[in-house]
Amino acid sequence: MIRPWVLGSVCAMLMAHGAAAQGDDDAARDDFVTANLIAIFYHELGHALVDLLALPVLGQEEDAADVMSVIMIDWLFEEDTAQSIAMDSAFGFLEDPENSQEVAYWDVHGPDEQRFYNHICLFYGANPETRAQMAEDMGLPPERSDGCPDEFALAADSWGVIFDQLEAETNPVPILFDASRSSPKDPTVAVIRDEVAQVNQIFKLPAALTVTVESCDEANAFYIPEEATIVMCSEFAPHLADLFDLHWKE
Ligand SMILES: [Zn+2]
């Protein structure tokens, strides 16, 4: 049974998604976990860039980091993979089914459902011809989707100025993936190590940035400005696996 905790349109998509995933629950769960780790990593990289490059942020920094994440997913992955990551990571925003009525409007992050739709809108807007079906399946109404290509264009232009700066950097410092605090069997390590390698291929940072995967007693991820370090907590992957089961299983 699908839990009746989200908006009707999202609920319908969960059912469709769940049906498609039934053939191979384990693979679908792994994909969901990986997609969300990737999206979260690029969100944290957004925070890191804001700090390291002293970027002006005209709005909530959390929103800027969410936008950065979508741009990277759109940019770095082949279409099928990008769509899969975008959808799985959108569902990752729908965190707390049991307490869905208690929206924390005071939070620095937007409400979960708002982040869900912002994420889908931007991703759809990056390639509307190819992604129209996905947007419809994800329950994005025309009232929003009509403006999404313009929303993406503005977002891509804004981050594009920063990306141009990174490509032109003449004294690059590669991002350091530091596994010294990771458990050797932690599946998050391979995912994040790959993404760090990917980013090092395309971005040249002007200052040191370290990325770690380590236990931090909570399912979370942080950018720590004082240490110029992104911490991906090893508790996140099992939490995401639980979230998958909560969304798609009885
Ligand atoms: Zn954040």
Coordinates of C-alpha atoms in Angstrom, one line a residue, residues 1-5 14 29 32 94-99 239-250:
M1 CA 0.0 0.0 0.0
I2 CA 1.2 3.5 -0.8
R3 CA 1.0 5.7 2.2
P4 CA -1.4 8.7 1.7
W5 CA 1.1 11.3 2.8
L14 CA 4.9 7.0 -6.6
R29 CA 16.7 0.7 -4.0
F32 CA 17.6 5.4 -5.3
L94 CA 9.8 13.8 0.5
E95 CA 11.5 12.8 3.6
D96 CA 9.1 12.4 6.4
P97 CA 5.9 10.6 5.5
E98 CA 4.7 10.2 9.1
N99 CA 4.9 13.9 9.7
H239 CA 18.6 6.1 5.8
L240 CA 17.9 6.5 2.1
A241 CA 17.4 2.8 1.8
D242 CA 14.9 2.9 4.6
L243 CA 13.2 5.9 2.9
F244 CA 12.9 3.9 -0.3
D245 CA 11.2 1.1 1.5
L246 CA 8.9 3.5 3.3
H247 CA 7.9 5.1 -0.1
W248 CA 7.5 1.9 -2.1
K249 CA 6.8 -1.0 0.2
E250 CA 4.0 -1.8 2.6

